[in-house]
Every structure is written in C-alpha cells, then in structure tokens.
Short mmCIF file of C-alpha atoms in Angstrom, two decimals:
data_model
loop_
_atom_site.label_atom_id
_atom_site.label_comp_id
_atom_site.label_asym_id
_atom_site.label_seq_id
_atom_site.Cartn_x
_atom_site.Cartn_y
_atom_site.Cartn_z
CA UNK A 1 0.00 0.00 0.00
CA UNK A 2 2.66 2.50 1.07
CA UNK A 3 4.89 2.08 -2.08
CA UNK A 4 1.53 3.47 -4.30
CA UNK A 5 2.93 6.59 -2.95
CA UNK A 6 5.90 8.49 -3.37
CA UNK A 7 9.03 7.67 -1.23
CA UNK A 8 8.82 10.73 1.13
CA UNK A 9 4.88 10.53 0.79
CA UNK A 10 4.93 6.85 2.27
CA UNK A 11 7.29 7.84 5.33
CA UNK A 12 5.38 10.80 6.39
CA UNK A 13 2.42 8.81 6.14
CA UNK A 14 4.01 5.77 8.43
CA UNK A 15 4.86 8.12 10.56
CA UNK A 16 1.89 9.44 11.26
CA UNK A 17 -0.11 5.94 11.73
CA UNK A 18 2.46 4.36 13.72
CA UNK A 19 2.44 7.51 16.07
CA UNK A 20 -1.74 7.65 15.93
CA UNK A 21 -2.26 3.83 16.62
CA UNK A 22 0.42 3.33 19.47
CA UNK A 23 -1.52 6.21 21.43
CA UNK A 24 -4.94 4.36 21.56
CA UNK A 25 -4.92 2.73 24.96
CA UNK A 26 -2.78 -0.77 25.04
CA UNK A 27 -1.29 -0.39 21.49
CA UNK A 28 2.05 0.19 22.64
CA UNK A 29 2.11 -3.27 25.17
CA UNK A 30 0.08 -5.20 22.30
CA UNK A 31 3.28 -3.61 20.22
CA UNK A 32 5.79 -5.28 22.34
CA UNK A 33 4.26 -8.25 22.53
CA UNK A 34 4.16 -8.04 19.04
CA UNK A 35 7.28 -7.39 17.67
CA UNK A 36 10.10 -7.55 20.83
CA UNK A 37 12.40 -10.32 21.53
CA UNK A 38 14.35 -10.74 24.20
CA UNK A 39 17.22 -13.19 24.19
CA UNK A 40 20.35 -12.39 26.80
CA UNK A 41 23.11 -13.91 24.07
CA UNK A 42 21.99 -10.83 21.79
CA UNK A 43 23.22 -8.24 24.82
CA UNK A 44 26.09 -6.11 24.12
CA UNK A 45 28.37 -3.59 26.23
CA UNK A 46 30.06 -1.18 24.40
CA UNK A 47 31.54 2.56 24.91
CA UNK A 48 30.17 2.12 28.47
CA UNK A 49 26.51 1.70 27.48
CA UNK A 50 24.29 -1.38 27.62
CA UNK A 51 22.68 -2.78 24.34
CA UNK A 52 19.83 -5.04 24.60
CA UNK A 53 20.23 -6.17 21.12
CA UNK A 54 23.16 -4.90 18.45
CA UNK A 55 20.18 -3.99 15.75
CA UNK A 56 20.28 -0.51 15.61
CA UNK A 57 18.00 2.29 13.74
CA UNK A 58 20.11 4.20 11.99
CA UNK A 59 19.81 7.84 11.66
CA UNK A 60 17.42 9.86 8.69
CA UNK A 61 14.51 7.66 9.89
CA UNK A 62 13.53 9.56 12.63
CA UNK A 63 15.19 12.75 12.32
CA UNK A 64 13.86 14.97 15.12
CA UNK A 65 13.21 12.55 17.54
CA UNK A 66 9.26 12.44 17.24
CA UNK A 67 8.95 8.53 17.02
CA UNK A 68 11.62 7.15 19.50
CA UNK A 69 9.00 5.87 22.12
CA UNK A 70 7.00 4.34 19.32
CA UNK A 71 10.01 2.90 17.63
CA UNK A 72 11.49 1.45 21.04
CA UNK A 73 8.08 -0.86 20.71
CA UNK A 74 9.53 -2.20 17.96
CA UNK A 75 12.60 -4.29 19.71
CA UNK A 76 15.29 -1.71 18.61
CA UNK A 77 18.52 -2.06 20.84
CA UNK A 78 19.29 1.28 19.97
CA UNK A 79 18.03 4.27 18.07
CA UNK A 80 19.91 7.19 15.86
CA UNK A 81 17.97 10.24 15.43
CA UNK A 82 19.29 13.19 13.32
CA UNK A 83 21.35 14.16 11.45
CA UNK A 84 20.53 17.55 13.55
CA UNK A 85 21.96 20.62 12.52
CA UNK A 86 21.32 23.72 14.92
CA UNK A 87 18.87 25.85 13.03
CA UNK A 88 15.72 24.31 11.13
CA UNK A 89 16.44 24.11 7.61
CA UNK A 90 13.94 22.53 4.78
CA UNK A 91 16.31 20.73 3.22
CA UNK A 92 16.78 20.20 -0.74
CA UNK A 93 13.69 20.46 -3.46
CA UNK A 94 11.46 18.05 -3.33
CA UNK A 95 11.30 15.11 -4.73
CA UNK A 96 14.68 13.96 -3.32
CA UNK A 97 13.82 10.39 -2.13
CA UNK A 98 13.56 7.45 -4.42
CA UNK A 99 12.53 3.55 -4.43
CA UNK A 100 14.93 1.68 -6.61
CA UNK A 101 12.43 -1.69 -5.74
CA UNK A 102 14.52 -4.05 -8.14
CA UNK A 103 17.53 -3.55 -6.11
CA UNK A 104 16.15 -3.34 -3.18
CA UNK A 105 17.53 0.45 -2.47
CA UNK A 106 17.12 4.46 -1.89
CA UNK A 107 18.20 6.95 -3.43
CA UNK A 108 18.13 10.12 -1.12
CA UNK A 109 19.02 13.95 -1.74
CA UNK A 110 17.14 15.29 1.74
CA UNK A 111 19.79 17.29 2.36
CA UNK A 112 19.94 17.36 6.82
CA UNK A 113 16.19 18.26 6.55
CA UNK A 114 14.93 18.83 10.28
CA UNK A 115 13.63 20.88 12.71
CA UNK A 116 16.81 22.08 14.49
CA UNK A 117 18.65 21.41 17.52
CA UNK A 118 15.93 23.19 20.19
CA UNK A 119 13.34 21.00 18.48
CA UNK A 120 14.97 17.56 19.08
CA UNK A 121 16.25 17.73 22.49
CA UNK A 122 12.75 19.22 23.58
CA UNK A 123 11.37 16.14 22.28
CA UNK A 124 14.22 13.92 23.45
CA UNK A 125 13.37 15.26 27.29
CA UNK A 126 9.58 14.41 27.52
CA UNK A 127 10.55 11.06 26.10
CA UNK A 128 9.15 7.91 28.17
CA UNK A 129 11.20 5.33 27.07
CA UNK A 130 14.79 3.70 27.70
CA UNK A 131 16.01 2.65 24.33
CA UNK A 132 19.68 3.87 23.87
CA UNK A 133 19.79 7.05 22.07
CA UNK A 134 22.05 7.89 19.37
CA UNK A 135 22.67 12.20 18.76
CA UNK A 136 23.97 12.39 14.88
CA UNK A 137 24.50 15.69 14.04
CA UNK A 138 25.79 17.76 11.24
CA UNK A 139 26.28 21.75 9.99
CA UNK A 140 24.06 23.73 8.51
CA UNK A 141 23.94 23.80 4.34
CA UNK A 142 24.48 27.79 4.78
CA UNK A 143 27.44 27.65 7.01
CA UNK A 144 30.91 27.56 5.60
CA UNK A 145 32.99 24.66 6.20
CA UNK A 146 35.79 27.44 7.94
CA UNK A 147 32.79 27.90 10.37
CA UNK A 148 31.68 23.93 10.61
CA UNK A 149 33.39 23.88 14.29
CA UNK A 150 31.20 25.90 15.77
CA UNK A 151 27.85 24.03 14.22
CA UNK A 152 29.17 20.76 15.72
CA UNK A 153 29.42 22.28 19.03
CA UNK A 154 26.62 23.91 19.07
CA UNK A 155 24.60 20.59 18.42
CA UNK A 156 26.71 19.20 20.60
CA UNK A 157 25.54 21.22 23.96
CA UNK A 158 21.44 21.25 22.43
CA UNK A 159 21.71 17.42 23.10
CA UNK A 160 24.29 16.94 25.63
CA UNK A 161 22.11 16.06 28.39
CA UNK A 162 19.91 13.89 25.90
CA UNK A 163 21.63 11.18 24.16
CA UNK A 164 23.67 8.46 24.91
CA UNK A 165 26.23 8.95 22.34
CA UNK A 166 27.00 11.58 19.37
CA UNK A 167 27.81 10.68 16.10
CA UNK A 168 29.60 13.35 13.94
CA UNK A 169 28.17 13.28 10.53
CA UNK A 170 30.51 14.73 7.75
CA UNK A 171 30.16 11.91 5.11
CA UNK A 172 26.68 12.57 3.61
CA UNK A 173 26.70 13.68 -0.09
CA UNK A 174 23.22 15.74 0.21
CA UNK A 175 25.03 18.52 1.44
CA UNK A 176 27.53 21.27 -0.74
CA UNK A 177 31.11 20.55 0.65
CA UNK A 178 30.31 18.40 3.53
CA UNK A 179 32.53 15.84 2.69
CA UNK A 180 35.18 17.76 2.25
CA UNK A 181 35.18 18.08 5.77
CA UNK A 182 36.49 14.17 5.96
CA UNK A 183 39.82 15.63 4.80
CA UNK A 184 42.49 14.84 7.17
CA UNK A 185 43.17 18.27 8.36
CA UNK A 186 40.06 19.51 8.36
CA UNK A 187 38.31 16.25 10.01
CA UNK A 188 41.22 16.14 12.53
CA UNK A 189 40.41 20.47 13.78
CA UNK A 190 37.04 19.49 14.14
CA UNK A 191 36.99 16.30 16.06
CA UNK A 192 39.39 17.37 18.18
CA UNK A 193 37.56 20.86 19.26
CA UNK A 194 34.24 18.28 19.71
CA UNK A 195 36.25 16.28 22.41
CA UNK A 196 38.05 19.40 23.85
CA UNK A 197 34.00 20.23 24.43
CA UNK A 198 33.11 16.74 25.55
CA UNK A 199 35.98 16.75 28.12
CA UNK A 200 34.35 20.01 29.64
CA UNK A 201 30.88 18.42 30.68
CA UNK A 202 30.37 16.03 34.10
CA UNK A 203 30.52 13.37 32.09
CA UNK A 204 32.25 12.17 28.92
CA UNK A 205 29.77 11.10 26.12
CA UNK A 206 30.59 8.51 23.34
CA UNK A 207 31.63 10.37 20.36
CA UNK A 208 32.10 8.27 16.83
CA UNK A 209 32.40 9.47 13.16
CA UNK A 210 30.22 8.17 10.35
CA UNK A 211 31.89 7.90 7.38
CA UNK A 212 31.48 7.38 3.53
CA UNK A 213 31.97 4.29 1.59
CA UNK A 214 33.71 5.76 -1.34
CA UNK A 215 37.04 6.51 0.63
CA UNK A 216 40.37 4.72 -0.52
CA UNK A 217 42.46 2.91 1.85
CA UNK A 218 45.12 5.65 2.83
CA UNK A 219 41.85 7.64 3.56
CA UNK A 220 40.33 4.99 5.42
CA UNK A 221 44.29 5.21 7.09
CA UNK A 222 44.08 8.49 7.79
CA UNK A 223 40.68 8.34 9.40
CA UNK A 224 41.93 5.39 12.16
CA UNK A 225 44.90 8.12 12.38
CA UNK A 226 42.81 10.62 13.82
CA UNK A 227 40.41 8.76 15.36
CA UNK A 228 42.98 7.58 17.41
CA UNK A 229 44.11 10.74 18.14
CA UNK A 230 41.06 12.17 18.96
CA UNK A 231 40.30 9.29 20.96
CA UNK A 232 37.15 8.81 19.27
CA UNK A 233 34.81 5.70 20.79
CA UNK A 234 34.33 4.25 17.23
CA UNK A 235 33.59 4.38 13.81
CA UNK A 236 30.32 3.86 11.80
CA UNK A 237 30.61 2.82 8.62
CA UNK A 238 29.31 3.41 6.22
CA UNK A 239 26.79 5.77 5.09
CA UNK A 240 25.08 6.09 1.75
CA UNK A 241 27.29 6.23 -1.46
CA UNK A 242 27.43 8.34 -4.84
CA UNK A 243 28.51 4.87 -6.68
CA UNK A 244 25.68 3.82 -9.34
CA UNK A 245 27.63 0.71 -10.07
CA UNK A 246 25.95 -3.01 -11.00
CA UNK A 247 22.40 -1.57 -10.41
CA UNK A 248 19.39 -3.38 -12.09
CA UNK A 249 17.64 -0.08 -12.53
CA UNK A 250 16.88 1.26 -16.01
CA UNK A 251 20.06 3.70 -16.72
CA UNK A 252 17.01 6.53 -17.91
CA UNK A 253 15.09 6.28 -14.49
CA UNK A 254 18.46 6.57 -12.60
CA UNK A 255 19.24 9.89 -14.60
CA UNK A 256 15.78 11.03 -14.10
CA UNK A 257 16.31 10.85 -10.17
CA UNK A 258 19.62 12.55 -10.13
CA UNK A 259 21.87 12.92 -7.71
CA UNK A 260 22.25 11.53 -4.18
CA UNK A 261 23.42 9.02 -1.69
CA UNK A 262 22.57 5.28 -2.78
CA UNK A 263 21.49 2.60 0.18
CA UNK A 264 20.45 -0.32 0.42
CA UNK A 265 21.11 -3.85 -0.91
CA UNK A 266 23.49 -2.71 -3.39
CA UNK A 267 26.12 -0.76 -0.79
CA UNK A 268 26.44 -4.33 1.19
CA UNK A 269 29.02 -5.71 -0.36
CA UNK A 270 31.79 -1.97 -0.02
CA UNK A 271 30.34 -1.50 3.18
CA UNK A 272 31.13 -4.87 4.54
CA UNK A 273 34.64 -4.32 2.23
CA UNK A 274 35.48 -1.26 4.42
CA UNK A 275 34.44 -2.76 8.06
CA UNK A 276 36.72 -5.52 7.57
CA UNK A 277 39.53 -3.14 6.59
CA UNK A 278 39.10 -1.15 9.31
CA UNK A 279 38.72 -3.79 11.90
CA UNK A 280 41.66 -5.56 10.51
CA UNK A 281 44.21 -2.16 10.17
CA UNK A 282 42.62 -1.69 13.67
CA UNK A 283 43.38 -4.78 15.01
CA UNK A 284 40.20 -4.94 16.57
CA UNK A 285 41.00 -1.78 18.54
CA UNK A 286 38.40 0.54 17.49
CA UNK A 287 34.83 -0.55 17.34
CA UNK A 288 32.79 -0.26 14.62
CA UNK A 289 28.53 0.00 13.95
CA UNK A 290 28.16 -1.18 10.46
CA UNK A 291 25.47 0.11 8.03
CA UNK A 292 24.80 -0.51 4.65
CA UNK A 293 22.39 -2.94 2.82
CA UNK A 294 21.48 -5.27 5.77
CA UNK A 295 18.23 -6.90 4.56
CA UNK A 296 17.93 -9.63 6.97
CA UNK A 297 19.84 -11.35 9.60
CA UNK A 298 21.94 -13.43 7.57
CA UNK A 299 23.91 -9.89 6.76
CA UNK A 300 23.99 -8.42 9.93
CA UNK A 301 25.75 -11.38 10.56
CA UNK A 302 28.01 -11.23 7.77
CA UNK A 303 28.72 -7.39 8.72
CA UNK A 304 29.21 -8.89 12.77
CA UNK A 305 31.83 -11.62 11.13
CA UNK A 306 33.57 -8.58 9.26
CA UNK A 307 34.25 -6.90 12.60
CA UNK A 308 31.51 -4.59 13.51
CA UNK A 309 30.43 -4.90 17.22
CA UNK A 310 27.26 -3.46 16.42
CA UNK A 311 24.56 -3.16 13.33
CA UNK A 312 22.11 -0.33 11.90
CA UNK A 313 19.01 -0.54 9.19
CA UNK A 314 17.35 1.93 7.43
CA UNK A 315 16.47 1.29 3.76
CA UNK A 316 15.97 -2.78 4.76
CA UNK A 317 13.56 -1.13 7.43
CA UNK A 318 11.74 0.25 4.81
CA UNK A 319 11.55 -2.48 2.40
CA UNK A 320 11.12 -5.54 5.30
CA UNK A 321 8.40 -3.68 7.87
CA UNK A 322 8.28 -3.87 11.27
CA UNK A 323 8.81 -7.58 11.69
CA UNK A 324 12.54 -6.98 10.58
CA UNK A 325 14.15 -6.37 13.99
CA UNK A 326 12.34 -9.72 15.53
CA UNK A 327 12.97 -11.68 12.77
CA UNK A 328 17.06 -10.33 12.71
CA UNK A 329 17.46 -11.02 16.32
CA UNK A 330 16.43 -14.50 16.35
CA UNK A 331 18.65 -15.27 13.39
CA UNK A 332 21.23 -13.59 15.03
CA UNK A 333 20.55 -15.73 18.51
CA UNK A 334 20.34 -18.86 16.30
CA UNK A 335 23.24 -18.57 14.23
CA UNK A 336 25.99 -16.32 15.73
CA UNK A 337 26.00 -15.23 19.15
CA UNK A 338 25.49 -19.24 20.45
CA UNK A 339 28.46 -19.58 18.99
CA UNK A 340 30.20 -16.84 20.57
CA UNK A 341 29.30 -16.96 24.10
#
C-alpha cells in the first residue's frame, strides 16, 4: 500500500499511523508483545553503554526525535535520530527520495532536513522510554565549512544532556562541501575541538564518526589516524554512497532521479569491504557499527563476522516492515551469538 505513494509521501504517512495507533490505549504493550524479543546472548556492552540487542536504527529515519518511544516498541537495541543541525532548515527540493524496488535500495538527496537542535532535544526530554539514544548531528547547508566547528558544538551542547552517544556526521553527499570536511586536516580540527568540548561536561559522552563508503584505503588510514588521536569511541561505517555501479535499474530512471546518496542492498558488499579493513588495520582496537544494505539477519551477521560490534538498518527497514528487527534477532541468537558466548 505504502509504495503506491511516493518515497517521502509513504514515510510521512508511516509516521503518522504508527504515532496515531500506538496512542490508543494498550497499542504500545500489544506492540511489544508483538514485535520484541528478548534473548540475553543478543546483549552487548560497548563505549560504556548497555545494548539489549546490536540492531540498531540508523539515523534519517527519525530525524527529530518524534517517534523514539514508538520505535522502542519495535525491539530496537538502539536508536539514531538526526542528522541535527542547529537551526531548522527545509532541506533540498522536493522530490529527493527514491525507491529503486529491483535492487532493493534508496536513493536520497534530503539534504539534513529537520527541525533544528531546540526541536529535538525538547522532544528527546519528555521522552518515556529507555532505548539507547544515538545524537547524529551535522552543519548547517548555509554555514561555511571554515565555520563547521562551531555548528558541531553547538549541536553538541542542544543534546548533551539527551543522548547516549553523538555521532559526527561529515560523510553525507546531500550537502555542498560536507565531505570535504572528511579531509584529514580539516576532520582532525574538528573532532578534536568536539572532544576538547566533551571533556568540559560532568561526564564524557561517546563520540564516533560516520563515514562514507567511497574513501580509498590511505583515507580509510588516515581516518583510524585521527580517530585515534582524537580518541574517538568508534567508527560507523558506512553511510550512503554516490557509486551507481551493478544496479538493475533502467540507466534513464536513474538519470531522471539525479543525484544523491545510494542505500540499500546494493552498498552491502563496499560496506562490509570497508568494516573488515578497518577492523583488521585496527586490530580490533576501534569498534565499529556497520550500516549498509542489511536486509535480513543473515547480513547483519556477515557485517558482525567482518568486525563490527554493532549493526544499523534503514532502507531494509523500509523495504522488510516492522517484523525486521524480531525476525534479525532470532537469526542472530540462532546462528551467531550461540556460537560466541
């Protein structure tokens, strides 16, 4: 039913059904019931914090933190709201997100659209529930990468006192220059003034970078450099990529939706390709959350046997419903973490 409409049309109506049904009386305990597993194997401590599950939602989905409670219902071990920047901004022209159903993938130009910093953590303090929280935030399109710093900070305070752990965002391709900002020099000034902030408040938060999946090796070098410097808690990789390669989709309909970052079933393969690089340059030392084209359990496994500690879904979210997370975890109990225990 959903994919008769448009991609954005579809989430914004989702959105507003899940959040309508869970407030009738009961809906969100029948919800549970529903779609929550709970298996001890699946449990996971990392960067201090206590994971019921490693199945993750990864950021975009629920940008200003207006579904968490409802999401939490689902089984979640942990959710990613954002990315945040610290004014509101509308983001790029519509349309800018696209079903590529033969491949199983998005294509997405939303360009940090959100409601701003204020907006979030509001939302994020009259929350009910427990689920881990994830802060990703980003810089405003207007703002100049010479005046990114201050962005990230600012972000950085707004949610403070909210989430469980930040994620700097400078790898999405939706907005002018951002990437740039993965540069060594550039990446290193601003991660470091992040921590110099963390290292100010009563406690220190998690702090990890999301990066792209186009980077070469002596990038993906460079980025263990600095995250070691910075002593960073981890790594998420990857986020969506500006690769159209060995997609099913009609070459015409792919120029009609332009540009944008490309998830989903066809990123699993690089994305796995740059977990294992990193955990293995790493030597294990820095963990990673791995996202990119995990459709079922079977490759949150694969991405777990890579090196990742941890897993996120988004575009499998969309594609597998609700029953994803349930169906993931008991694979997951099944098939790997018996094993590892």
């Amino acid at each position: 039913m959903f994919f008769k409409f448009s991609a954005e049309q579809a989430h914004h109506i989702a959105f507003t059904l899940f959040k309508s049904i869970l407030k009738l009386p009961v809906a969100k305990k029948i919800s549970t019931s529903i779609f929550q597993y709970n298996n001890a194997n699946l449990a996971q401590d990392l960067f201090g914090l206590h994971f019921p599950n490693p199945i993750g939602l990864a950021a975009g989905f629920d940008k200003d933190a207006k579904l968490v409670d409802e999401l939490e219902t689902l089984g979640f071990g942990f959710i990613e709201i954002g990315t945040v920047t610290p004014e509101p901004q509308a983001g790029n022209p519509q349309p800018r997100l696209f079903r590529l159903a033969e491949d199983r993938a998005l294509i997405n130009r939303m360009g940090f659209n959100n409601e701003g910093m204020l907006a979030a953590a509001d939302r994020l303090k009259a929350r009910k529930g427990k689920v881990i929280i994830g802060g990703n935030i980003g810089k405003n399109k207007l703002t100049p990468n010479e005046e990114a710093i201050s962005d990230y900070e600012k972000a950085f305070d707004a949610l403070y006192d909210y989430v469980d752990y930040f994620v700097i965002n400078v790898s999405s391709p939706n907005t002018p220059n951002l990437r740039a900002l993965q540069e060594k020099e550039p990446l290193k000034a601003l991660l470091m003034a992040v921590q110099v902030r963390n290292k100010k408040k009563p406690t220190l938060k998690p702090v990890l970078l999301k990066i792209a999946p186009d980077l070469t090796e002596s990038m993906l070098d460079d980025i263990l450099e600095i995250v070691s410097e910075a002593q960073l808690s981890g790594i998420i990789a990857t986020n969506t990529t500006i690769s159209r390669e060995n997609l099913i989709t009609d070459q015409n309909a792919l120029e009609h939706m332009g540009a944008g970052g490309l998830s989903g079933k066809p990123l699993q393969n690089r994305s796995t390709e740059v977990v294992r690089y990193l955990y293995k340059k790493s030597a294990g030392t820095v963990p990673i959350i791995a996202a990119g084209g995990i459709m079922n359990g079977k490759d949150a496994m694969g991405k777990l046997q890579a090196g990742a500690s941890l897993v996120q879904v988004y575009t499998g979210f969309v594609y597998e419903g609700p029953g994803m997370i349930k169906r993931m975890s008991k694979y997951l109990a099944a098939n790997y973490y018996q094993h590892k225990k």
